[in-house]
Short mmCIF file of C-alpha atoms in Angstrom, two decimals:
data_model
loop_
_atom_site.label_atom_id
_atom_site.label_comp_id
_atom_site.label_asym_id
_atom_site.label_seq_id
_atom_site.Cartn_x
_atom_site.Cartn_y
_atom_site.Cartn_z
CA SER A 26 72.61 -3.82 -57.35
CA TYR A 27 70.52 -0.93 -56.12
CA ASN A 28 67.15 -1.66 -54.81
CA SER A 29 65.11 2.19 -55.08
CA THR A 30 62.51 0.77 -51.86
CA ASP A 31 64.68 0.64 -49.34
CA GLN A 32 67.24 2.57 -50.75
CA THR A 33 69.27 0.18 -50.44
CA LEU A 34 72.77 -0.85 -52.77
CA SER A 35 74.28 -3.75 -52.48
CA VAL A 36 78.53 -4.24 -54.17
CA LEU A 37 79.83 -7.53 -54.57
CA SER A 38 83.84 -7.44 -54.25
CA GLY A 39 86.85 -9.79 -54.27
CA GLY A 40 90.33 -9.83 -55.41
CA GLY A 41 93.98 -11.27 -55.47
CA ASP A 42 93.43 -12.44 -51.56
CA ASP A 43 90.73 -14.78 -52.75
CA ARG A 44 88.76 -13.76 -50.69
CA ALA A 45 84.54 -12.46 -52.36
CA TYR A 46 82.53 -9.62 -50.03
CA LEU A 47 78.61 -9.07 -49.93
CA HIS A 48 78.32 -5.24 -49.05
CA LYS A 49 75.63 -3.34 -48.07
CA VAL A 50 74.99 0.66 -48.27
CA GLN A 51 72.52 2.58 -47.23
CA ALA A 52 71.91 6.27 -46.99
CA SER A 53 71.94 7.63 -43.37
CA SER A 54 68.52 9.66 -41.94
CA SER A 55 69.88 12.92 -40.39
CA SER A 56 68.83 14.36 -37.41
CA SER A 57 70.50 17.33 -38.15
CA SER A 58 68.13 20.73 -39.36
CA SER A 59 67.63 21.40 -42.47
CA SER A 60 69.40 23.95 -42.55
CA SER A 61 73.06 21.77 -42.66
CA SER A 62 74.40 21.51 -45.61
CA THR A 63 76.63 18.39 -44.46
CA THR A 64 75.05 15.02 -45.59
CA PRO A 65 75.64 12.29 -42.84
CA PRO A 66 78.19 9.14 -44.56
CA PRO A 67 75.76 5.35 -45.15
CA VAL A 68 76.03 3.19 -43.40
CA VAL A 69 77.87 0.47 -44.41
CA GLU A 70 78.07 -3.26 -43.41
CA SER A 71 80.50 -6.14 -45.15
CA LYS A 72 80.49 -9.84 -44.68
CA LEU A 73 83.53 -11.68 -45.87
CA LEU A 74 81.55 -14.47 -48.06
CA GLU A 75 81.61 -17.87 -46.79
CA TYR A 76 82.96 -20.20 -49.67
CA LEU A 77 87.10 -20.21 -49.57
CA HIS A 78 88.34 -19.57 -52.68
CA LYS A 79 92.12 -20.76 -54.01
CA ASP A 80 92.46 -18.49 -56.14
CA SER A 81 92.14 -15.08 -57.23
CA VAL A 82 88.76 -14.03 -57.30
CA ALA A 83 87.73 -12.24 -61.04
CA CYS A 84 84.11 -11.93 -61.52
CA VAL A 85 81.17 -11.33 -59.37
CA ALA A 86 77.43 -10.95 -61.29
CA PHE A 87 73.67 -10.23 -59.72
CA ASN A 88 70.89 -11.36 -61.44
CA THR A 89 68.79 -8.75 -59.83
CA PRO A 90 67.97 -7.21 -63.05
CA TYR A 91 66.64 -10.20 -64.97
CA ILE A 92 64.45 -11.90 -62.31
CA SER A 93 60.36 -11.91 -62.69
CA GLN A 94 57.99 -11.11 -60.52
CA ASP A 95 57.81 -14.54 -59.95
CA LEU A 96 60.61 -15.52 -56.77
CA THR A 97 59.50 -19.45 -56.93
CA LYS A 98 61.20 -19.01 -60.95
CA THR A 99 63.96 -17.26 -59.93
CA PRO A 100 64.88 -16.79 -56.70
CA HIS A 101 67.62 -13.49 -56.22
CA LEU A 102 70.87 -14.20 -56.95
CA CYS A 103 74.37 -12.98 -56.85
CA ALA A 104 77.68 -15.36 -57.96
CA VAL A 105 80.88 -15.64 -57.39
CA GLY A 106 83.39 -16.82 -59.72
CA ALA A 107 87.12 -17.27 -59.20
CA TYR A 108 90.22 -18.88 -60.86
CA ASP A 109 90.30 -22.19 -59.32
CA GLY A 110 87.69 -23.37 -61.13
CA THR A 111 84.58 -22.48 -58.96
CA ILE A 112 81.42 -20.70 -59.34
CA VAL A 113 79.14 -19.70 -55.76
CA LEU A 114 75.17 -18.57 -55.58
CA TYR A 115 74.91 -16.30 -52.50
CA ASP A 116 71.43 -15.06 -51.25
CA PRO A 117 72.23 -11.19 -51.58
CA ALA A 118 69.99 -10.70 -49.03
CA THR A 119 72.08 -12.46 -46.54
CA GLY A 120 75.37 -13.09 -47.86
CA GLN A 121 74.16 -17.47 -47.90
CA LYS A 122 75.57 -19.63 -50.22
CA VAL A 123 73.39 -20.59 -52.26
CA GLN A 124 75.59 -23.37 -54.07
CA GLU A 125 78.64 -24.68 -55.52
CA LEU A 126 78.99 -24.63 -59.33
CA GLU A 127 82.31 -26.96 -61.21
CA GLY A 128 83.57 -24.24 -63.76
CA PRO A 129 85.40 -24.07 -66.22
CA SER A 130 89.42 -23.15 -65.42
CA ASP A 131 90.29 -19.73 -64.57
CA VAL A 132 86.41 -18.02 -64.54
CA GLU A 133 87.46 -14.55 -66.13
CA TRP A 134 83.60 -13.41 -66.51
CA ILE A 135 80.39 -14.44 -66.07
CA ASP A 136 77.17 -13.04 -67.05
CA PHE A 137 73.34 -13.93 -66.37
CA HIS A 138 70.77 -14.20 -69.10
CA PRO A 139 68.48 -11.49 -69.20
CA LYS A 140 65.18 -13.25 -69.63
CA GLY A 141 64.30 -14.17 -66.10
CA GLY A 142 68.09 -14.32 -64.71
CA SER A 143 68.07 -18.38 -63.96
CA VAL A 144 70.86 -18.77 -66.16
CA LEU A 145 73.83 -18.20 -65.84
CA LEU A 146 76.96 -17.95 -68.31
CA ALA A 147 80.70 -18.24 -67.58
CA GLY A 148 83.93 -17.96 -69.79
CA SER A 149 87.44 -19.71 -68.90
CA VAL A 150 90.88 -17.48 -69.85
CA ALA A 151 92.53 -20.68 -69.73
CA ASP A 152 91.10 -22.92 -71.94
CA GLY A 153 88.32 -21.28 -73.68
CA THR A 154 85.70 -22.91 -73.49
CA ILE A 155 82.47 -21.08 -72.43
CA TRP A 156 79.72 -23.04 -69.96
CA MET A 157 75.69 -22.67 -69.35
CA TYR A 158 74.52 -23.49 -66.07
CA HIS A 159 70.99 -24.05 -65.38
CA LEU A 160 70.20 -22.51 -61.89
CA PRO A 161 67.30 -23.87 -60.92
CA THR A 162 68.69 -27.73 -61.61
CA SER A 163 72.49 -26.68 -60.78
CA LYS A 164 73.00 -28.50 -64.08
CA CYS A 165 75.58 -26.92 -66.40
CA LEU A 166 73.56 -27.75 -70.14
CA GLN A 167 76.46 -26.76 -72.38
CA VAL A 168 80.15 -26.36 -72.75
CA PHE A 169 80.58 -24.42 -76.09
CA VAL A 170 83.87 -25.68 -77.76
CA GLY A 171 86.02 -23.75 -79.94
CA HIS A 172 88.05 -21.01 -78.60
CA GLU A 173 91.41 -21.34 -79.64
CA SER A 174 92.67 -19.51 -76.42
CA GLY A 175 91.42 -18.19 -73.56
CA VAL A 176 88.00 -16.73 -73.50
CA THR A 177 88.23 -12.54 -71.90
CA ALA A 178 84.98 -11.20 -72.39
CA GLY A 179 81.44 -12.79 -73.01
CA THR A 180 77.24 -12.47 -72.57
CA PHE A 181 73.72 -12.76 -73.87
CA THR A 182 72.59 -10.81 -76.65
CA PRO A 183 69.40 -7.99 -75.39
CA ASP A 184 66.81 -10.89 -76.58
CA GLY A 185 68.62 -14.04 -74.92
CA ARG A 186 68.12 -15.80 -78.07
CA TRP A 187 72.21 -16.15 -78.36
CA ALA A 188 75.84 -15.94 -76.30
CA LEU A 189 78.25 -14.91 -77.42
CA SER A 190 81.45 -14.61 -76.81
CA ALA A 191 85.61 -12.95 -77.43
CA SER A 192 88.17 -14.12 -77.65
CA SER A 193 92.30 -13.78 -77.33
CA ASP A 194 92.20 -16.02 -81.11
CA GLY A 195 90.98 -12.73 -82.34
CA THR A 196 87.19 -14.13 -82.56
CA LEU A 197 83.94 -13.29 -81.92
CA ARG A 198 81.66 -15.97 -82.17
CA ILE A 199 78.23 -16.71 -81.91
CA TRP A 200 76.36 -19.33 -79.76
CA ALA A 201 73.10 -21.13 -79.91
CA PRO A 202 72.22 -22.08 -76.30
CA ARG A 203 69.68 -24.87 -77.20
CA THR A 204 72.10 -26.38 -79.40
CA GLY A 205 75.97 -25.58 -78.19
CA MET A 206 76.67 -25.27 -81.54
CA ASN A 207 78.91 -22.56 -82.98
CA LYS A 208 76.75 -21.01 -84.77
CA HIS A 209 79.65 -17.61 -87.07
CA VAL A 210 82.61 -17.03 -86.34
CA PHE A 211 83.95 -13.04 -87.11
CA ARG A 212 87.77 -13.56 -87.67
CA PHE A 213 89.47 -10.10 -87.39
CA THR A 214 93.21 -10.49 -88.40
CA THR A 215 95.39 -7.32 -89.88
CA ALA A 216 98.60 -7.18 -92.27
CA GLY A 217 101.21 -5.26 -91.97
CA ALA A 218 100.07 -3.15 -95.70
CA GLY A 219 96.50 -3.85 -94.89
CA GLY A 220 96.43 -1.57 -91.27
CA GLY A 221 97.88 -3.26 -88.95
CA TYR A 222 100.97 -2.56 -86.85
CA GLY A 223 103.55 -4.97 -88.42
CA HIS A 224 107.00 -3.74 -90.76
CA LYS A 225 106.46 -3.31 -94.10
CA GLY A 226 105.84 -6.49 -95.78
CA GLU A 227 105.35 -8.64 -92.62
CA GLU A 228 102.23 -10.79 -91.53
CA ASP A 229 101.14 -8.73 -87.74
CA PRO A 230 100.14 -11.58 -85.60
CA VAL A 231 96.62 -11.88 -84.84
CA PRO A 232 95.59 -9.45 -82.44
CA GLY A 233 92.91 -10.56 -79.69
CA LEU A 234 89.94 -9.53 -78.12
CA THR A 235 89.79 -7.23 -75.18
CA SER A 236 85.81 -6.91 -74.40
CA ILE A 237 82.17 -6.63 -75.73
CA GLY A 238 79.61 -4.44 -75.70
CA VAL A 239 75.94 -5.71 -77.04
CA GLY A 240 72.19 -4.23 -77.35
CA GLY A 241 74.31 -1.06 -80.48
CA GLY A 242 71.40 -0.41 -83.52
CA SER A 243 68.25 0.49 -84.57
CA ASP A 244 67.39 -3.22 -83.68
CA GLY A 245 69.67 -3.69 -80.41
CA GLN A 246 71.61 -6.60 -82.77
CA LEU A 247 74.81 -4.70 -82.71
CA ILE A 248 77.90 -6.06 -81.23
CA ILE A 249 80.83 -4.16 -80.40
CA THR A 250 84.56 -6.05 -79.47
CA GLY A 251 87.38 -3.81 -78.29
CA ALA A 252 90.96 -5.57 -79.69
CA GLU A 253 94.64 -5.56 -78.81
CA ASP A 254 96.34 -4.09 -82.51
CA GLY A 255 93.97 -0.38 -80.94
CA MET A 256 91.08 -1.59 -83.10
CA ALA A 257 87.36 -2.14 -82.52
CA HIS A 258 84.72 -3.19 -84.61
CA VAL A 259 81.44 -3.93 -85.04
CA CYS A 260 79.27 -6.70 -86.49
CA HIS A 261 75.96 -7.52 -86.49
CA TYR A 262 74.58 -10.44 -84.93
CA GLY A 263 71.29 -11.25 -87.17
CA THR A 264 73.09 -10.40 -91.06
CA LYS A 265 76.56 -12.06 -89.87
CA LYS A 266 78.10 -9.00 -91.71
CA VAL A 267 80.96 -6.54 -89.69
CA VAL A 268 79.42 -3.44 -89.40
CA ALA A 269 82.34 -1.03 -89.09
CA SER A 270 86.04 -1.60 -88.04
CA LEU A 271 86.47 1.49 -85.61
CA ARG A 272 90.39 2.37 -85.52
CA HIS A 273 91.07 3.70 -81.68
CA TYR A 274 94.40 4.14 -81.62
CA GLU A 275 96.24 6.72 -84.32
CA PRO A 276 99.72 4.77 -84.88
CA PRO A 277 103.35 6.88 -84.60
CA PRO A 278 103.76 7.70 -88.59
CA GLU A 279 105.26 4.80 -91.13
CA ASN A 280 108.72 5.77 -90.80
CA VAL A 281 109.14 6.23 -86.73
CA MET A 282 106.84 2.75 -87.10
CA GLU A 283 109.48 1.11 -88.70
CA THR A 284 112.48 1.96 -86.40
CA LYS A 285 110.84 0.46 -83.64
CA ASN A 286 112.22 -3.24 -83.08
CA GLU A 287 109.84 -5.80 -81.43
CA GLU A 288 108.74 -4.88 -77.77
CA GLU A 289 109.36 -1.53 -78.22
CA MET A 290 106.29 -2.25 -81.26
CA MET A 291 104.76 -4.17 -78.06
CA GLU A 292 104.88 -0.93 -75.38
CA LEU A 293 102.71 1.01 -78.01
CA PRO A 294 99.29 1.78 -75.76
CA MET A 295 97.38 0.45 -78.36
CA SER A 296 94.91 -2.18 -76.61
CA VAL A 297 91.13 -0.42 -76.89
CA GLU A 298 89.95 -2.61 -72.78
CA ALA A 299 86.34 -0.65 -72.82
CA VAL A 300 83.76 -0.43 -75.34
CA GLY A 301 79.62 0.17 -75.25
CA PHE A 302 76.92 1.54 -77.11
CA ALA A 303 74.25 4.63 -76.09
CA SER A 304 71.41 3.75 -74.89
CA THR A 305 68.29 3.70 -78.11
CA THR A 306 67.11 7.43 -75.72
CA VAL A 307 70.52 9.53 -76.73
CA ASN A 308 70.88 7.34 -80.21
CA PRO A 309 71.69 3.67 -80.66
CA ASN A 310 74.43 4.35 -83.49
CA TRP A 311 76.71 5.35 -81.19
CA CYS A 312 79.25 3.68 -79.38
CA ALA A 313 82.07 4.38 -77.60
CA THR A 314 85.99 3.49 -77.29
CA GLY A 315 88.39 3.41 -74.63
CA GLY A 316 91.83 2.46 -74.95
CA VAL A 317 95.01 1.83 -73.28
CA ASP A 318 96.22 4.94 -74.82
CA GLY A 319 93.61 7.45 -72.50
CA THR A 320 91.46 8.52 -75.08
CA LEU A 321 87.70 7.70 -74.90
CA LYS A 322 86.39 7.96 -78.68
CA ILE A 323 82.83 8.17 -80.19
CA TRP A 324 81.88 6.93 -83.12
CA ASP A 325 78.39 7.55 -85.61
CA LEU A 326 77.85 4.48 -86.87
CA ASN A 327 75.23 5.61 -89.30
CA ASN A 328 77.58 7.81 -90.40
CA ASP A 329 80.15 5.66 -91.58
CA GLY A 330 82.07 4.58 -88.75
CA GLN A 331 82.86 8.45 -88.56
CA CYS A 332 84.55 9.40 -85.27
CA ARG A 333 82.32 12.42 -83.90
CA GLN A 334 84.79 13.08 -80.78
CA VAL A 335 87.93 12.79 -78.75
CA CYS A 336 87.43 12.84 -74.96
CA ARG A 337 91.17 13.78 -74.21
CA VAL A 338 92.18 14.79 -69.99
CA PRO A 339 93.02 18.66 -70.74
CA VAL A 340 96.55 19.57 -70.75
CA PRO A 341 98.02 23.82 -70.52
CA SER A 342 99.56 23.21 -73.93
CA GLN A 343 95.85 22.56 -75.07
CA PRO A 344 93.00 24.21 -74.60
CA GLN A 345 89.86 22.00 -73.66
CA GLU A 346 88.31 22.90 -76.35
CA GLN A 347 90.96 21.57 -79.20
CA GLN A 348 90.61 18.46 -76.65
CA GLY A 349 87.09 17.55 -78.31
CA GLN A 350 87.83 18.91 -82.07
CA ASP A 351 91.06 17.04 -82.57
CA LYS A 352 90.22 13.88 -84.01
CA ASN A 353 93.69 12.72 -84.91
CA ALA A 354 96.07 12.80 -82.37
CA GLY A 355 97.69 10.23 -81.21
CA ALA A 356 97.87 8.86 -78.05
CA SER A 357 96.91 11.64 -74.83
CA SER A 358 100.22 12.64 -72.10
CA ALA A 359 101.88 10.03 -70.71
CA SER A 360 100.28 11.03 -66.88
CA VAL A 361 97.12 10.14 -68.31
CA GLY A 362 96.18 6.70 -67.52
CA GLY A 363 93.88 4.45 -69.54
CA ILE A 364 90.70 3.62 -69.53
CA THR A 365 89.19 0.46 -68.02
CA ARG A 366 86.12 0.47 -67.53
CA LEU A 367 83.05 2.36 -69.33
CA GLN A 368 79.61 3.04 -68.85
CA TRP A 369 77.39 5.38 -71.12
CA HIS A 370 74.29 7.48 -68.70
CA PRO A 371 70.82 6.01 -69.87
CA THR A 372 69.37 8.65 -70.92
CA MET A 373 71.59 11.09 -71.95
CA PRO A 374 74.51 11.94 -73.65
CA LEU A 375 76.95 11.33 -71.27
CA VAL A 376 79.61 8.77 -70.32
CA ILE A 377 81.94 8.02 -67.15
CA THR A 378 85.26 5.90 -67.41
CA SER A 379 87.42 4.32 -65.71
CA MET A 380 90.91 4.74 -65.36
CA SER A 381 94.75 2.97 -65.02
CA ASP A 382 95.48 6.31 -63.11
CA GLY A 383 93.14 5.59 -60.36
CA THR A 384 89.77 8.51 -61.45
CA VAL A 385 87.02 8.25 -63.05
CA ARG A 386 85.75 10.37 -65.19
CA LEU A 387 82.40 11.68 -66.52
CA TRP A 388 82.91 13.44 -70.42
CA ASP A 389 80.34 15.26 -72.39
CA ALA A 390 79.85 12.86 -75.55
CA ARG A 391 78.49 15.81 -77.66
CA ASN A 392 81.63 18.23 -77.50
CA GLY A 393 84.28 16.20 -75.66
CA ALA A 394 84.54 17.76 -72.79
CA LEU A 395 85.43 16.53 -69.72
CA VAL A 396 82.78 17.04 -67.43
CA GLN A 397 83.54 15.53 -63.51
CA THR A 398 86.96 13.64 -62.38
CA VAL A 399 86.60 11.59 -59.23
CA THR A 400 89.58 10.13 -56.91
CA GLY A 401 89.84 8.91 -53.68
CA HIS A 402 91.93 5.30 -55.29
CA VAL A 403 95.97 5.41 -55.52
CA ASP A 404 96.16 2.83 -58.19
CA MET A 405 94.46 1.28 -60.84
CA ILE A 406 90.95 0.97 -61.38
CA ASN A 407 89.80 -2.72 -62.13
CA ASP A 408 86.32 -2.57 -62.55
CA LEU A 409 83.09 -0.12 -63.14
CA SER A 410 80.26 -0.87 -62.10
CA VAL A 411 77.55 2.75 -62.48
CA GLU A 412 73.67 2.63 -61.03
CA PHE A 413 72.09 5.85 -62.29
CA VAL A 414 68.94 6.55 -59.35
CA THR A 415 66.18 8.41 -61.49
CA PRO A 416 67.83 9.79 -64.35
CA GLU A 417 64.81 11.00 -66.38
CA GLN A 418 64.75 13.57 -63.49
CA ASN A 419 67.66 15.83 -65.46
CA GLY A 420 69.94 12.80 -65.52
CA GLY A 421 69.71 11.59 -61.54
CA THR A 422 72.40 11.16 -59.80
CA ALA A 423 75.51 8.13 -60.81
CA VAL A 424 76.30 6.14 -58.10
CA ILE A 425 79.89 4.61 -58.99
CA VAL A 426 81.12 1.63 -57.68
CA SER A 427 84.71 0.90 -58.09
CA GLY A 428 87.47 -1.48 -57.34
CA SER A 429 91.25 -0.98 -57.92
CA ASP A 430 94.62 -2.82 -56.97
CA ASP A 431 95.18 -0.44 -54.10
CA LYS A 432 92.69 -2.86 -52.68
CA THR A 433 89.60 -0.81 -51.48
CA VAL A 434 86.43 -0.56 -52.94
CA ARG A 435 84.51 2.64 -53.07
CA LEU A 436 81.40 4.23 -53.32
CA PHE A 437 81.45 7.72 -55.25
CA GLU A 438 77.86 9.63 -56.26
CA ILE A 439 77.58 12.37 -58.72
CA ASP A 440 74.63 15.29 -59.08
CA ILE A 441 74.77 14.95 -62.98
CA ALA A 442 73.01 18.19 -63.20
CA ALA A 443 75.09 20.08 -60.68
CA ALA A 444 77.98 18.27 -62.29
CA LEU A 445 77.13 19.98 -66.11
CA VAL A 446 76.51 23.20 -64.95
CA ALA A 447 80.03 23.55 -63.05
CA SER A 448 81.28 22.33 -65.99
CA GLY A 449 80.36 25.49 -68.39
CA PRO A 450 77.54 25.92 -70.66
CA CYS A 451 77.71 22.85 -73.73
CA ALA A 452 78.90 23.28 -77.12
#
């Protein structure tokens, strides 16, 4: 969460040590002369949060982007969810515990309501339930029940009218927050003859869903979800129709697939782990998918879900120009990590991805070019959050926070205009 008034960045982190931390990052005021090119490092204060969880911290969130001007209705809050079934709320200014909520077992994700930030949604990767809380009263308003397996991702629609959840049972569900009713179920199943990766004539297992993105289309009512079988599906929650099914992962030829046993099939880098829509300023009908195969794909929903660009890390044997143009190639080089998270720039056709090889990459969605690679982590990046400072001014600055299996949280800055100049002219 970024405070533009005092230029302070608040960061929540947690992990497998069952602990959560609140970090305050503030730019240093330099006393050196203006001719100096050295930028002093920021001042960082880290605080171990009070509640000691009994299992891994899996998710964190701030309500700052959604609160009203009247702080008596909704104060600034940050939330920590863990696999021990607890959700703890803190004051992000001081790190003091505000309240503790009893949650579902194995809390996998949490999300604040976009209209005021006083309602919190939480999903369980264990029992498949979604819980909704009214924070001013500490009451659990609803428990949404219907998924047959863990809920891997969820959120509210941008207008706040509906709750959405994606599950490893292969369904995307729309819920009515006021009544708790399941208003619609999107089911995504495949068969060997219909696009799945099972042996010919055999029915594929139901592919689990991994990720969710909202706010697409000219009316903002498109949802996108990634799946373990290499597909991504775009749905309209108003009409309750599937708009497009996008094949992110290109499988090996059929004759090669038929020779693979079940274990070898499981090892194929199919899964789509990250999805997202471009903003209305960029193009509301563009979306992006990022996969375990290490590729980022840009899609145009106005053109029957056509793949506009395939973004891959350039390899010596293939010029960079070809990387963005070759839309029919298979998985990327084995030395390139898979994509774990992605985020669009709010005003420019650029996408930032985090990778399992520990890198963060900036891509140009117009031509598929890799603009910049940022290094520092030595293990997989599990989560990514980007704050864009003054994005309307030539792209502004991307302030990137990443959490990794290397037990570090790192902060990176990318000057967007400088990065684009350094990468060369746009195709």
